Each structure stands twice: as structure tokens, then as C-alpha cells.
Amino acid sequence: MKIIACLLAVLLLPIALADEVATTAEVMAGLSDADWRQPDPDNLLIMRVPQGSIVMELAPSMAPNTVANIKRLVRSGYYDDLAIIRSQDNYVAQWADPATDEDAARELGDALQSIPPEFERNADDVVLHSVASRDAYAERVGFVDGFPAASNGNKTWLTHCYGMLGVARSTEPDSGNGSSLYVVTGHAPRHLDRNITLVGRVLSGIELLSTLPRGTGPLGFYEDASNATPILTVEIDDDRPKNERQGLRVLRTDTRAFARYVASRTYRYEDWFVEPTGRIEICNLSPPVEQQGL
Amino acid sequence: MKIIACLLAVLLLPIALADEVATTAEVMAGLSDADWRQPDPDNLLIMRVPQGSIVMELAPSMAPNTVANIKRLVRSGYYDDLAIIRSQDNYVAQWADPATDEDAARELGDALQSIPPEFERNADDVVLHSVASRDAYAERVGFVDGFPAASNGNKTWLTHCYGMLGVARSTEPDSGNGSSLYVVTGHAPRHLDRNITLVGRVLSGIELLSTLPRGTGPLGFYEDASNATPILTVEIDDDRPKNERQGLRVLRTDTRAFARYVASRTYRYEDWFVEPTGRIEICNLSPPVEQQGL
């Protein structure tokens, strides 16, 4: 009986929330500090390019070995002076060692050359906070530790939504080591899910990647190296002076407040809408990020 | 019995196609001229900006009155010297009369000031060529006259995929008249479906819109008018000298060749993929466009 009551409560929750008839602006205005989380500074990458900084949060629970390798590369200075060598419209921006001569390519140092794929985790090993959505690519979708994810009940994986950070690889599945990374800058290429390791998402500065001139070579690679954007430095926030650290906070995805946020994106109560939709797709639910103390 | 055989054939078609085990490159290499269509030059808008030209195909079957109004505006020169006044990251680029003083705003001339909403059509009045996809927002998805569309069996509407062209409106549903247009430059904002009139899609030059600097004002409007991109001219291809017309062709969406294309995007047979997905979402199926005679 308890189980049935519990099931009923879960099933009726979206209806109850919908009854609140709150717009997104109203939900956001009603948030308290406890509804937000401050990302662990050891999981924040800050990539400086001439136009500004891009801040990315890593997801060690979904790709522990790859994330550890990326941190090794950051701390050895591997990424400093690399370049964004690819911008493909409605797809990805990618950075890597721009050296075309293999003899001139940087050494990985202490970092691993190959890593067993971390394309997915056993569903039992991670907690997926579900969102009610009929997804084209998976049975269930939701968030794991604040990152968009999908599951078939057996495996759980991060999803290629706008702004997600991934690890480029060649044909061998274990060839992605973090020496080349990409960010999704277009409509979610969900066919990449379970085929490549996602390691996090951009929290701020994505417009610096999404507005890059598109490369004119195959797959959006720049044919003329002078079009590449130089990367000045990549740092981990935890390694920086405390007074220079990012003050970003991210809306938690495991709270009643987030359920209200999801309801407000599902049912559009703003006056402008004539058709309230009543449906949502996981990549149209990007957990809000804000600068603290503003 | 005939009906059952027909149903079976339709149901088994994707499996039969999947048996072909063709990559997208292989499908494209096997196309014949009959698999392509040349858009009606009376439905092609060419918008010139300082960086190049954007070519858009209009969809009169889905929004006849709004498309007719846009053609009136083009032919009266209404759009010439307007500006792209908004670029919101992961959302839209929008153009309009940049005049902030209402007295200085352009007259619509012969064009209508308000048009009854053309957000959707009766399903019986249009032909939707279905694609097998479990869609978050609609019971059925596919293509109408080459444009991505969705249906609930009662109504059919165009979908807000990347590159779709829409008619901005204020709160009144009939206030969209074509004097301000937008193009989707991010992840499909499908909650706008059935809330606003879509009138076509970009066939070429979308990178000129998607890479625009993002506006820093609310909703991505430019706070400084000098950041707006001037529109030099907007013309209908049919009004231009024959030797200057667009030579674009678009893959037809009502053919067996297109079914093969869809299968190749659904099942990824390229060596790189370890998980062939077996699923597809409508906005990840953009009908290919190519320049003829290349």
C-alpha cells in the first residue's frame, strides 16, 4: 500500500507542480541559496582565449579515468598554446595540438596515451534524476550530478546536448585521451551518445566557441592555420589564487525547486504562448548558471 | 488482405533498408538527378549582408498568407537596408526595422499589418511523409514539401529545427506579418512549435547568421546599434536575371532514396561508430542541399 501511495505521489507530482502555474521567471525569483550548488573548483576548467574565458565543469562520476587524465594534461601545461583547429556549423568546436608534423607534436608526459572507453556507466552505479520526457534516443532521461544523461535501465550515459564537452578520438574506441577536446555548438548530435566519452559541460563563455568562424575544410577544420584561435592557458580553478576563482553557481537538479523549473519549461505560462506545449526534451533543459554576488 | 500486406511492407521497409548497410556517403554517391528537386525560384529569398548571401526557401503550402505577405514586402523593397538586430546564443538571429522612433519606422505599403495565425494546418490538408522517430513533442514527425514537420493526426505544423525561418510576433497571435523574421541558430526550440508561424528554412549561408556576435541585451538584442549587421538587399530569385539565379538543389523527401538516406542517419555503419544508435530525431535529419554543376 505504501508503495502504491509512493508511486501515485511520483506520478501525480508533475500535475501538482503544473497546478502551481508558475513561469520560469517566477520559479527563478522564488529560489533560495540551498537550491544552488557551487561546483568543486577541482572540477572547473578555465580556458583562456584572446576573446575571453570559457569555464567548463568536469563530470568525474561519469568518466573518472578520462577526467583524471585531462587534469594531468592541464597541470603539465599541455593545453597552453594549443589552438581551436575546428569549427563545424551546427556541430562542434574542437581544440588540439595544431602541429601537423608528428615530430613536433607535444608529449603527453605523465598522461595516458589510451584509456578504456568511458562512453557509459552501469546504471546501478550512478543516480539518474529522471525528467518526464519521451526521448528519441533513450528510454529514460534526466540528470546525473547536474549533467544531462540518458539510460536504458542497464547503462547510463551523458547526452550530447548543446555545450557538452567531449573527448575526440580516432577510430580505435580507446584512443580518446583528452589531448583533443570538443564542445557541442549546434543541435544535439545524439547519435554520438555511447560512441565517445563526454566529460562535462560549458558553464560560461560558450558564445566564444559558438561564434567562431566556421572552418572551410572537411568537417569544419581550418584549412588556413592562421584562422585557428590560439589557446592561451587552461587551468583548474582549484590551482588558482582564491581571490581569482570563479564565483559561478549552478541550479541543483535533484531538488523540488528544479522540478518546478522543469515544469515551468514544460508548461509555458507566459502570456505570449497560445499552446503551452506540455512536453519537454532533455536538451532544452540546461540547468541555469549564475555569477554569485551580482 | 491487401491492406495487411501494405501495412507489413511499410513496417518492414526500415528493416529492408537497414539490410542495405549503406553509409550516408554511399547513399549520396548512389543518387540520381531524379532524387533531387530544384526549388521554385519564386519561393527563394536571397538576403545579402556585407559578409555574403543567405538563401532561404519559403513554404507556401504551410503558411500561404504569411508567405504572400513576405513576398509583397520583398517586392516593395521593405527589407533593403534593415538590420539584424538580435543574436541570442543557442536560439535565434532576428532582423527588423532598426528604427527605435516609431515615426521613423517604415510603412508596410501594400502588405498586411496583421494576419490570422498560420501556426498549423489541418492534417487532412497537407501530406506528411513520415519518418520513424519517437518525438518528444509530437505523435508523428516527417516532412511536408521538404520541410520538417510534426502532426498529432488532427493538425500538422512545421517544426523549429536548426535553420528554420520564422515570423516574429508580439503577444497578439495575429501580430506576425513578416516585417521581422528570425532563423533558428541553436538547439531546436520546439516549444515554439504551434506558437508562431514558420515560413521556410535556410538552404545556404546559415553560418553568416550562426556566427554573428551575440547581443548583450535581454534576449540577445544588440544594446549598441553599431553591432547590428546591415541587410543590403532581399530579393526573390525569380525576379533576378536568369543567369544570376541560385543553382541549388535539395534532396527530395518523398522518395526511396530519401528513405535510404534516413536509414543511413539512423543506423551508422561508418567504421568509427561502435553503437549504431538505430534511432533518429527529426531535427537531426536536414535534407541535403548542393550547388548544381559543381
Coordinates of C-alpha atoms in Angstrom, one line a residue:
Chain A
M1 CA 0.0 0.0 0.0
K2 CA 2.9 2.3 0.9
I3 CA 4.5 1.5 -2.5
I4 CA 1.3 2.3 -4.3
A5 CA 0.9 5.6 -2.5
C6 CA 4.5 6.4 -3.2
L7 CA 4.1 5.6 -6.9
L8 CA 0.9 7.7 -7.0
A9 CA 2.7 10.6 -5.5
V10 CA 5.5 10.4 -8.0
L11 CA 3.1 10.1 -10.9
L12 CA 1.0 13.0 -9.7
L13 CA 3.9 15.2 -8.9
P14 CA 4.1 16.8 -12.4
I15 CA 0.4 17.5 -12.2
A16 CA 0.7 19.0 -8.7
L17 CA 3.6 21.1 -9.9
A18 CA 1.7 22.2 -13.0
D19 CA -1.0 23.4 -10.8
E20 CA 1.4 26.0 -9.4
V21 CA 1.1 27.8 -12.8
A22 CA 4.5 29.4 -12.3
T23 CA 6.5 30.9 -15.2
T24 CA 10.3 30.3 -15.3
A25 CA 10.8 33.9 -14.1
E26 CA 8.6 33.2 -11.1
V27 CA 10.3 30.0 -10.3
M28 CA 13.7 31.6 -10.5
A29 CA 12.6 34.5 -8.3
G30 CA 11.5 32.1 -5.7
L31 CA 14.8 30.2 -5.3
S32 CA 16.8 30.0 -2.1
D33 CA 20.5 29.6 -1.8
A34 CA 20.0 25.9 -1.0
D35 CA 18.7 25.3 -4.5
W36 CA 22.1 26.1 -5.9
R37 CA 25.4 24.3 -5.8
Q38 CA 28.9 25.6 -6.1
P39 CA 30.9 23.3 -8.4
D40 CA 34.0 21.8 -6.9
P41 CA 36.9 24.1 -8.0
D42 CA 38.9 20.9 -8.7
N43 CA 36.4 20.1 -11.5
L44 CA 36.4 23.5 -13.1
L45 CA 38.5 24.1 -16.2
I46 CA 39.2 27.7 -17.2
M47 CA 40.3 28.0 -20.8
R48 CA 41.6 31.5 -21.8
V49 CA 41.5 32.6 -25.5
P50 CA 42.2 36.1 -26.7
Q51 CA 38.5 37.0 -26.7
G52 CA 37.8 35.9 -23.1
S53 CA 37.4 32.8 -20.9
I54 CA 35.4 29.6 -21.2
V55 CA 34.6 27.8 -17.9
M56 CA 33.8 24.1 -18.1
E57 CA 32.7 21.7 -15.3
L58 CA 34.1 18.2 -15.4
A59 CA 32.0 15.1 -14.6
P60 CA 34.3 12.7 -12.8
S61 CA 31.5 10.4 -11.7
M62 CA 30.7 9.6 -15.4
A63 CA 34.3 9.4 -16.8
P64 CA 36.7 9.1 -13.9
N65 CA 39.8 7.9 -15.8
T66 CA 39.4 10.4 -18.6
V67 CA 38.8 13.3 -16.3
A68 CA 41.9 12.3 -14.3
N69 CA 43.9 12.3 -17.5
I70 CA 42.6 15.7 -18.5
K71 CA 43.7 17.1 -15.1
R72 CA 47.2 15.6 -15.6
L73 CA 47.3 17.3 -19.0
V74 CA 46.2 20.6 -17.6
R75 CA 48.7 20.5 -14.7
S76 CA 51.6 19.7 -17.1
G77 CA 50.7 22.7 -19.2
Y78 CA 49.8 20.5 -22.2
Y79 CA 47.0 22.7 -23.4
D80 CA 48.7 26.0 -23.1
D81 CA 49.4 27.4 -26.5
L82 CA 47.3 24.7 -28.3
A83 CA 44.7 26.0 -30.7
I84 CA 41.0 25.6 -31.7
I85 CA 41.5 24.0 -35.0
R86 CA 37.9 23.2 -36.0
S87 CA 34.5 24.8 -36.0
Q88 CA 31.8 22.9 -37.9
D89 CA 28.5 24.7 -38.2
N90 CA 25.7 23.2 -36.2
Y91 CA 28.0 20.6 -34.7
V92 CA 31.2 21.2 -32.7
A93 CA 34.3 23.3 -32.0
Q94 CA 37.4 21.3 -31.3
W95 CA 40.9 22.0 -30.0
A96 CA 44.2 20.1 -30.2
D97 CA 47.9 20.3 -30.9
P98 CA 48.0 22.2 -34.2
A99 CA 51.3 20.7 -35.1
T100 CA 51.0 18.8 -38.4
D101 CA 54.5 17.4 -38.2
E102 CA 54.4 14.4 -35.8
D103 CA 58.0 15.0 -34.7
A104 CA 56.9 18.5 -33.5
A105 CA 53.8 17.2 -31.6
R106 CA 53.8 17.6 -27.8
E107 CA 54.5 14.8 -25.5
L108 CA 51.7 13.7 -23.2
G109 CA 54.1 13.4 -20.2
D110 CA 52.6 11.6 -17.3
A111 CA 49.2 11.4 -19.0
L112 CA 48.0 8.1 -20.5
Q113 CA 48.0 7.6 -24.3
S114 CA 45.0 5.4 -24.4
I115 CA 42.1 4.9 -21.9
P116 CA 39.4 2.2 -21.9
P117 CA 36.2 3.8 -23.2
E118 CA 34.1 5.6 -20.7
F119 CA 31.1 6.1 -23.0
E120 CA 28.6 4.8 -20.4
R121 CA 28.4 3.5 -16.9
N122 CA 26.4 0.7 -15.3
A123 CA 23.0 2.1 -14.5
D124 CA 23.3 0.7 -10.9
D125 CA 26.5 2.7 -10.3
V126 CA 25.1 6.2 -10.8
V127 CA 21.9 8.0 -9.7
L128 CA 19.8 9.4 -12.6
H129 CA 17.3 12.0 -11.5
S130 CA 14.7 11.4 -14.2
V131 CA 12.8 14.0 -16.1
A132 CA 9.4 13.0 -17.7
S133 CA 10.2 13.2 -21.4
R134 CA 9.6 11.0 -24.4
D135 CA 13.1 10.8 -25.8
A136 CA 14.0 9.9 -29.3
Y137 CA 17.2 8.1 -28.3
A138 CA 16.7 6.5 -24.9
E139 CA 14.1 5.0 -22.6
R140 CA 14.8 7.4 -19.7
V141 CA 16.5 10.8 -19.5
G142 CA 17.4 13.1 -16.6
F143 CA 20.4 14.4 -14.8
V144 CA 23.4 12.8 -13.1
D145 CA 25.3 15.1 -10.8
G146 CA 23.8 18.0 -12.8
F147 CA 24.7 16.8 -16.2
P148 CA 22.1 15.7 -18.8
A149 CA 22.1 11.9 -19.1
A150 CA 20.1 9.0 -20.6
S151 CA 19.6 5.4 -19.6
N152 CA 18.2 2.2 -20.9
G153 CA 18.0 0.7 -17.4
N154 CA 21.2 -1.3 -18.0
K155 CA 23.6 1.5 -18.9
T156 CA 23.5 5.2 -18.2
W157 CA 25.4 7.8 -20.3
L158 CA 25.8 11.5 -20.7
T159 CA 23.9 13.1 -23.6
H160 CA 25.3 15.3 -26.4
C161 CA 23.4 18.4 -25.6
Y162 CA 24.4 21.9 -26.6
G163 CA 27.5 22.9 -24.6
M164 CA 28.6 19.4 -23.6
L165 CA 32.4 18.8 -23.5
G166 CA 33.7 15.6 -25.1
V167 CA 37.0 13.8 -25.8
A168 CA 37.9 13.5 -29.5
R169 CA 39.0 10.0 -30.6
S170 CA 40.1 8.3 -33.8
T171 CA 38.6 5.0 -35.0
E172 CA 40.0 3.0 -32.1
P173 CA 37.5 3.3 -29.2
D174 CA 40.3 3.6 -26.6
S175 CA 42.1 6.4 -28.5
G176 CA 40.5 9.3 -26.7
N177 CA 42.9 10.5 -24.1
G178 CA 41.9 14.2 -23.7
S179 CA 44.7 15.7 -25.8
S180 CA 41.9 16.9 -28.1
L181 CA 38.6 18.1 -26.8
Y182 CA 35.3 19.3 -28.4
V183 CA 32.2 21.2 -27.3
V184 CA 28.8 20.8 -28.9
T185 CA 27.8 24.1 -30.6
G186 CA 24.7 23.0 -32.5
H187 CA 21.6 20.9 -32.4
A188 CA 22.3 17.9 -30.1
P189 CA 24.1 15.2 -32.2
R190 CA 22.7 12.4 -30.0
H191 CA 24.0 9.7 -32.4
L192 CA 27.4 10.4 -30.8
D193 CA 26.0 9.2 -27.4
R194 CA 27.6 6.0 -26.3
N195 CA 30.2 6.3 -29.1
I196 CA 32.6 8.8 -27.5
T197 CA 33.4 9.9 -23.9
L198 CA 31.7 13.0 -22.6
V199 CA 33.4 14.6 -19.7
G200 CA 31.5 17.7 -18.7
R201 CA 29.8 20.9 -19.9
V202 CA 30.4 24.6 -20.5
L203 CA 29.1 26.7 -17.7
S204 CA 30.0 30.1 -19.2
G205 CA 31.6 31.6 -22.2
I206 CA 30.2 29.2 -24.8
E207 CA 29.5 32.2 -27.1
L208 CA 33.3 32.4 -27.6
L209 CA 33.1 28.9 -29.2
S210 CA 29.7 29.1 -30.9
T211 CA 30.6 32.3 -32.9
L212 CA 34.0 31.1 -34.1
P213 CA 34.3 31.4 -37.9
R214 CA 33.4 28.0 -39.5
G215 CA 36.3 26.1 -41.0
T216 CA 36.1 25.6 -44.7
G217 CA 37.9 22.2 -44.8
P218 CA 36.2 18.9 -44.4
L219 CA 34.4 18.6 -41.1
G220 CA 35.0 22.3 -40.4
F221 CA 38.7 22.0 -39.9
Y222 CA 40.5 25.3 -40.7
E223 CA 42.4 25.0 -44.0
D224 CA 44.5 28.0 -43.2
A225 CA 46.2 27.6 -39.8
S226 CA 46.0 31.4 -39.3
N227 CA 42.3 31.0 -38.8
A228 CA 42.7 28.9 -35.7
T229 CA 42.1 30.5 -32.4
P230 CA 45.1 30.3 -30.0
I231 CA 44.5 28.9 -26.5
L232 CA 46.5 31.0 -24.1
T233 CA 46.1 28.8 -21.0
V234 CA 43.9 26.1 -19.5
E235 CA 43.9 26.0 -15.7
I236 CA 42.0 24.2 -12.9
D237 CA 40.2 26.6 -10.7
D238 CA 41.5 25.0 -7.6
D239 CA 45.1 25.7 -8.6
R240 CA 44.4 29.5 -8.9
P241 CA 44.6 32.1 -6.2
K242 CA 41.5 32.0 -4.0
N243 CA 40.5 35.6 -4.8
E244 CA 40.6 34.9 -8.6
R245 CA 38.4 31.8 -8.6
Q246 CA 35.1 31.5 -10.5
G247 CA 32.1 32.6 -8.5
L248 CA 29.7 30.5 -10.5
R249 CA 26.8 28.6 -9.1
V250 CA 24.6 26.0 -10.8
L251 CA 21.0 25.2 -10.2
R252 CA 20.8 21.8 -8.5
T253 CA 19.0 19.1 -10.4
D254 CA 17.9 16.9 -7.5
T255 CA 15.5 19.3 -5.8
R256 CA 11.9 20.2 -5.7
A257 CA 12.9 23.6 -7.0
F258 CA 14.4 22.0 -10.1
A259 CA 11.2 20.0 -10.6
R260 CA 9.4 23.4 -10.5
Y261 CA 11.9 24.7 -13.0
V262 CA 11.3 21.7 -15.3
A263 CA 7.5 22.2 -15.0
S264 CA 7.9 25.8 -16.0
R265 CA 9.8 24.8 -19.1
T266 CA 7.3 22.1 -19.9
Y267 CA 4.2 24.2 -19.4
R268 CA 4.7 27.7 -20.7
Y269 CA 2.5 30.0 -18.7
E270 CA 4.0 33.2 -20.1
D271 CA 1.3 35.3 -21.8
W272 CA 3.0 35.1 -25.2
F273 CA 2.3 31.3 -25.5
V274 CA -1.0 30.2 -27.0
E275 CA -0.1 26.5 -26.9
P276 CA 1.5 25.5 -23.6
T277 CA 3.3 22.5 -25.1
G278 CA 3.1 20.3 -22.0
R279 CA 6.2 18.5 -23.3
I280 CA 10.0 18.9 -22.9
E281 CA 13.1 17.4 -24.4
I282 CA 16.2 16.9 -22.3
C283 CA 18.5 19.2 -24.3
N284 CA 16.0 22.0 -23.9
L285 CA 16.6 21.8 -20.1
S286 CA 20.0 23.4 -19.4
P287 CA 20.5 23.9 -15.7
P288 CA 20.8 27.6 -15.1
V289 CA 24.2 29.1 -14.1
E290 CA 24.7 32.4 -12.5
Q291 CA 27.6 34.6 -11.2
Q292 CA 27.4 34.8 -7.4
G293 CA 27.4 38.2 -5.7
L294 CA 25.9 40.1 -8.6
Chain B
M1 CA -5.5 -8.8 -47.1
K2 CA -4.1 -6.2 -49.4
I3 CA -4.2 -3.6 -46.5
I4 CA -2.4 -6.0 -44.2
A5 CA 0.3 -6.7 -46.9
C6 CA 0.7 -3.0 -47.4
L7 CA 1.0 -2.3 -43.7
L8 CA 3.5 -5.1 -43.4
A9 CA 5.5 -3.7 -46.3
V10 CA 5.6 -0.3 -44.7
L11 CA 6.5 -1.7 -41.3
L12 CA 9.3 -3.8 -42.7
L13 CA 10.7 -1.2 -45.0
P14 CA 13.1 0.3 -42.5
I15 CA 14.4 -3.2 -41.8
A16 CA 14.8 -3.9 -45.5
L17 CA 16.6 -0.6 -45.9
A18 CA 18.8 -1.3 -42.9
D19 CA 19.8 -4.5 -44.6
E20 CA 21.4 -2.5 -47.3
V21 CA 24.1 -1.5 -44.8
A22 CA 24.9 1.7 -46.6
T23 CA 26.7 4.7 -45.1
T24 CA 25.5 8.2 -45.8
A25 CA 28.4 8.7 -48.2
E26 CA 27.4 5.6 -50.1
V27 CA 23.8 6.6 -50.2
M28 CA 24.8 10.1 -51.5
A29 CA 27.1 8.6 -54.1
G30 CA 24.3 6.4 -55.5
L31 CA 21.8 9.3 -56.0
S32 CA 20.4 10.1 -59.4
D33 CA 19.1 13.5 -60.7
A34 CA 15.5 12.4 -60.1
D35 CA 16.2 12.2 -56.3
W36 CA 16.8 16.0 -56.2
R37 CA 14.4 18.9 -56.7
Q38 CA 15.1 22.4 -57.8
P39 CA 13.2 24.8 -55.5
D40 CA 10.7 27.1 -57.3
P41 CA 12.7 30.4 -57.8
D42 CA 9.5 32.3 -56.7
N43 CA 10.0 30.7 -53.3
L44 CA 13.7 31.5 -52.8
L45 CA 14.7 34.6 -50.8
I46 CA 18.2 35.8 -51.2
M47 CA 19.3 38.1 -48.4
R48 CA 22.6 39.9 -48.9
V49 CA 24.7 41.1 -46.0
P50 CA 28.2 42.5 -46.2
Q51 CA 29.7 39.1 -45.5
G52 CA 27.8 37.2 -48.2
S53 CA 24.3 35.8 -49.1
I54 CA 21.8 33.7 -47.2
V55 CA 19.4 31.7 -49.4
M56 CA 16.1 30.7 -47.8
E57 CA 13.3 28.6 -49.3
L58 CA 9.7 29.6 -48.4
A59 CA 7.0 27.1 -47.6
P60 CA 3.7 28.5 -49.1
S61 CA 1.8 25.3 -48.5
M62 CA 2.2 25.6 -44.8
A63 CA 1.7 29.4 -44.4
P64 CA 0.2 30.8 -47.6
N65 CA -1.0 34.2 -46.4
T66 CA 2.2 35.0 -44.5
V67 CA 4.4 33.9 -47.3
A68 CA 2.4 36.1 -49.7
N69 CA 2.9 39.0 -47.3
I70 CA 6.6 38.4 -47.2
K71 CA 6.8 38.5 -51.0
R72 CA 4.9 41.8 -51.0
L73 CA 7.4 43.2 -48.5
V74 CA 10.4 41.9 -50.6
R75 CA 9.0 43.4 -53.8
S76 CA 8.3 46.7 -52.2
G77 CA 11.9 46.9 -51.0
Y78 CA 10.8 46.8 -47.4
Y79 CA 13.7 44.7 -46.2
D80 CA 16.5 46.6 -48.0
D81 CA 18.6 48.5 -45.5
L82 CA 17.0 46.8 -42.5
A83 CA 19.4 45.2 -40.0
I84 CA 20.0 42.0 -38.0
I85 CA 19.2 43.4 -34.5
R86 CA 19.4 40.3 -32.4
S87 CA 21.6 37.2 -32.0
Q88 CA 20.8 35.1 -28.9
D89 CA 23.2 32.2 -28.3
N90 CA 21.7 28.8 -28.8
Y91 CA 18.4 30.3 -30.0
V92 CA 17.8 32.7 -32.9
A93 CA 19.1 35.5 -35.1
Q94 CA 16.4 38.1 -35.9
W95 CA 16.1 41.0 -38.3
A96 CA 13.7 44.0 -38.4
D97 CA 13.5 47.7 -38.9
P98 CA 16.1 49.1 -36.6
A99 CA 14.3 52.4 -36.1
T100 CA 13.5 52.9 -32.5
D101 CA 11.5 56.0 -33.2
E102 CA 8.0 54.9 -34.4
D103 CA 7.6 58.0 -36.6
A104 CA 10.8 56.9 -38.4
A105 CA 9.6 53.3 -38.9
R106 CA 9.0 52.1 -42.4
E107 CA 5.5 51.7 -43.8
L108 CA 4.3 48.3 -44.8
G109 CA 2.8 49.6 -48.1
D110 CA 0.5 47.0 -49.7
A111 CA 1.5 44.4 -47.2
L112 CA -1.0 43.4 -44.4
Q113 CA -0.4 44.6 -40.8
S114 CA -1.9 41.6 -39.2
I115 CA -2.5 38.0 -40.5
P116 CA -4.6 35.3 -38.8
P117 CA -2.1 32.8 -37.3
E118 CA -0.7 30.1 -39.6
F119 CA 0.9 28.2 -36.8
E120 CA -0.6 24.9 -38.0
R121 CA -2.7 23.3 -40.8
N122 CA -5.5 20.8 -40.7
A123 CA -3.7 17.4 -41.1
D124 CA -6.0 16.4 -43.9
D125 CA -4.9 19.4 -46.0
V126 CA -1.2 18.6 -46.2
V127 CA 0.8 15.4 -46.9
L128 CA 3.3 14.5 -44.2
H129 CA 5.9 12.0 -45.3
S130 CA 6.6 10.3 -42.0
V131 CA 9.9 9.4 -40.5
A132 CA 10.0 6.6 -37.9
S133 CA 11.0 8.6 -34.8
R134 CA 9.9 8.8 -31.2
D135 CA 9.5 12.5 -30.9
A136 CA 9.4 14.4 -27.6
Y137 CA 6.8 16.9 -28.8
A138 CA 4.5 15.2 -31.3
E139 CA 2.9 11.8 -32.2
R140 CA 4.3 11.9 -35.7
V141 CA 7.1 13.6 -37.5
G142 CA 8.3 13.8 -41.1
F143 CA 8.5 16.2 -44.0
V144 CA 5.9 18.3 -45.8
D145 CA 7.2 19.6 -49.1
G146 CA 10.7 19.1 -47.9
F147 CA 10.3 20.9 -44.6
P148 CA 10.5 19.2 -41.2
A149 CA 7.0 18.9 -39.7
A150 CA 5.1 17.2 -36.9
S151 CA 1.5 16.1 -36.5
N152 CA -1.0 14.9 -33.9
G153 CA -3.3 13.5 -36.5
N154 CA -5.6 16.5 -36.3
K155 CA -3.2 19.3 -37.0
T156 CA 0.2 19.4 -38.8
W157 CA 2.8 22.0 -38.2
L158 CA 6.4 22.9 -39.2
T159 CA 9.0 22.2 -36.5
H160 CA 11.6 24.6 -35.1
C161 CA 14.7 22.8 -36.3
Y162 CA 18.1 24.4 -36.8
G163 CA 17.9 26.8 -39.8
M164 CA 14.1 27.2 -39.9
L165 CA 12.8 30.6 -40.8
G166 CA 10.0 32.2 -38.7
V167 CA 7.9 35.3 -38.4
A168 CA 8.4 37.2 -35.2
R169 CA 5.3 38.4 -33.4
S170 CA 4.4 40.3 -30.3
T171 CA 1.8 39.0 -27.7
E172 CA -1.1 39.1 -30.1
P173 CA -1.2 35.9 -32.1
D174 CA -2.1 37.7 -35.3
S175 CA 0.7 40.3 -35.0
G176 CA 3.3 38.5 -37.1
N177 CA 3.2 40.0 -40.5
G178 CA 6.7 39.3 -41.8
S179 CA 8.3 42.7 -41.1
S180 CA 10.6 40.9 -38.6
L181 CA 11.9 37.5 -39.3
Y182 CA 14.1 35.1 -37.4
V183 CA 16.2 32.0 -38.1
V184 CA 16.9 29.2 -35.5
T185 CA 20.6 29.1 -34.8
G186 CA 20.7 26.7 -31.9
H187 CA 19.2 23.5 -30.4
A188 CA 15.7 23.1 -31.7
P189 CA 13.4 25.3 -29.5
R190 CA 10.4 23.0 -30.2
H191 CA 8.3 24.8 -27.5
L192 CA 7.8 27.5 -30.1
D193 CA 6.0 25.0 -32.4
R194 CA 2.3 25.9 -32.8
N195 CA 3.0 29.2 -31.1
I196 CA 4.4 31.2 -34.1
T197 CA 4.4 31.0 -37.8
L198 CA 7.3 29.2 -39.5
V199 CA 7.6 30.0 -43.2
G200 CA 10.6 28.2 -44.5
R201 CA 14.3 27.3 -44.0
V202 CA 17.8 28.4 -44.8
L203 CA 19.3 26.4 -47.7
S204 CA 22.7 28.1 -47.7
G205 CA 24.7 30.7 -45.9
I206 CA 23.4 29.9 -42.4
E207 CA 26.9 30.3 -41.0
L208 CA 26.6 34.0 -41.7
L209 CA 23.8 34.1 -39.1
S210 CA 25.0 31.5 -36.6
T211 CA 28.4 33.1 -36.1
L212 CA 27.1 36.7 -35.5
P213 CA 28.3 38.2 -32.3
R214 CA 25.8 37.6 -29.6
G215 CA 23.8 40.6 -28.4
T216 CA 24.4 41.5 -24.8
G217 CA 21.0 42.9 -24.1
P218 CA 18.0 40.9 -22.9
L219 CA 17.1 38.1 -25.4
G220 CA 20.3 38.8 -27.3
F221 CA 19.2 42.1 -28.8
Y222 CA 22.2 44.4 -29.5
E223 CA 22.5 47.2 -27.0
D224 CA 24.7 49.1 -29.3
A225 CA 23.1 49.6 -32.7
S226 CA 26.5 49.7 -34.3
N227 CA 26.8 45.9 -33.6
A228 CA 23.8 45.2 -35.8
T229 CA 24.5 43.7 -39.2
P230 CA 23.1 45.7 -42.1
I231 CA 20.9 44.0 -44.6
L232 CA 21.9 45.2 -48.1
T233 CA 19.1 43.7 -50.1
V234 CA 16.5 40.9 -50.0
E235 CA 15.3 39.6 -53.4
I236 CA 13.2 36.8 -54.8
D237 CA 15.2 34.6 -57.1
D238 CA 12.5 34.7 -59.7
D239 CA 12.9 38.5 -60.0
R240 CA 16.6 38.2 -60.8
P241 CA 18.3 37.8 -64.2
K242 CA 18.2 34.2 -65.2
N243 CA 22.0 33.9 -65.4
E244 CA 22.3 35.1 -61.8
R245 CA 19.9 32.7 -60.2
Q246 CA 20.7 30.2 -57.5
G247 CA 21.7 26.8 -58.8
L248 CA 20.8 25.0 -55.6
R249 CA 19.1 21.7 -55.5
V250 CA 17.6 19.9 -52.4
L251 CA 17.2 16.2 -51.8
R252 CA 13.6 15.2 -52.2
T253 CA 12.0 13.8 -49.0
D254 CA 9.3 11.7 -50.6
T255 CA 11.5 9.1 -52.4
R256 CA 13.0 5.7 -51.7
A257 CA 16.4 7.4 -52.0
F258 CA 15.5 9.7 -49.0
A259 CA 14.3 6.6 -47.1
R260 CA 17.8 5.2 -47.7
Y261 CA 19.3 8.5 -46.5
V262 CA 17.2 8.4 -43.3
A263 CA 18.3 4.8 -42.7
S264 CA 21.9 5.8 -43.1
R265 CA 21.5 8.5 -40.5
T266 CA 19.6 6.2 -38.2
Y267 CA 22.0 3.2 -38.4
R268 CA 25.5 4.4 -38.5
Y269 CA 27.6 2.0 -40.5
E270 CA 30.7 4.1 -40.6
D271 CA 33.7 2.2 -39.0
W272 CA 34.0 4.9 -36.4
F273 CA 30.8 4.0 -34.7
V274 CA 30.7 1.3 -32.0
E275 CA 27.0 1.8 -31.2
P276 CA 24.9 2.2 -34.3
T277 CA 22.1 4.0 -32.5
G278 CA 19.2 2.7 -34.5
R279 CA 17.3 5.9 -33.7
I280 CA 16.9 9.3 -35.2
E281 CA 15.3 12.6 -34.2
I282 CA 13.6 14.8 -36.8
C283 CA 16.0 17.8 -36.3
N284 CA 19.0 15.6 -37.0
L285 CA 17.6 15.0 -40.5
S286 CA 18.3 18.1 -42.5
P287 CA 17.6 17.4 -46.2
P288 CA 21.0 17.8 -48.0
V289 CA 21.4 20.9 -50.3
E290 CA 24.0 21.2 -53.0
Q291 CA 25.2 23.6 -55.7
Q292 CA 24.4 22.2 -59.1
G293 CA 27.1 22.0 -61.8
L294 CA 29.9 21.6 -59.3

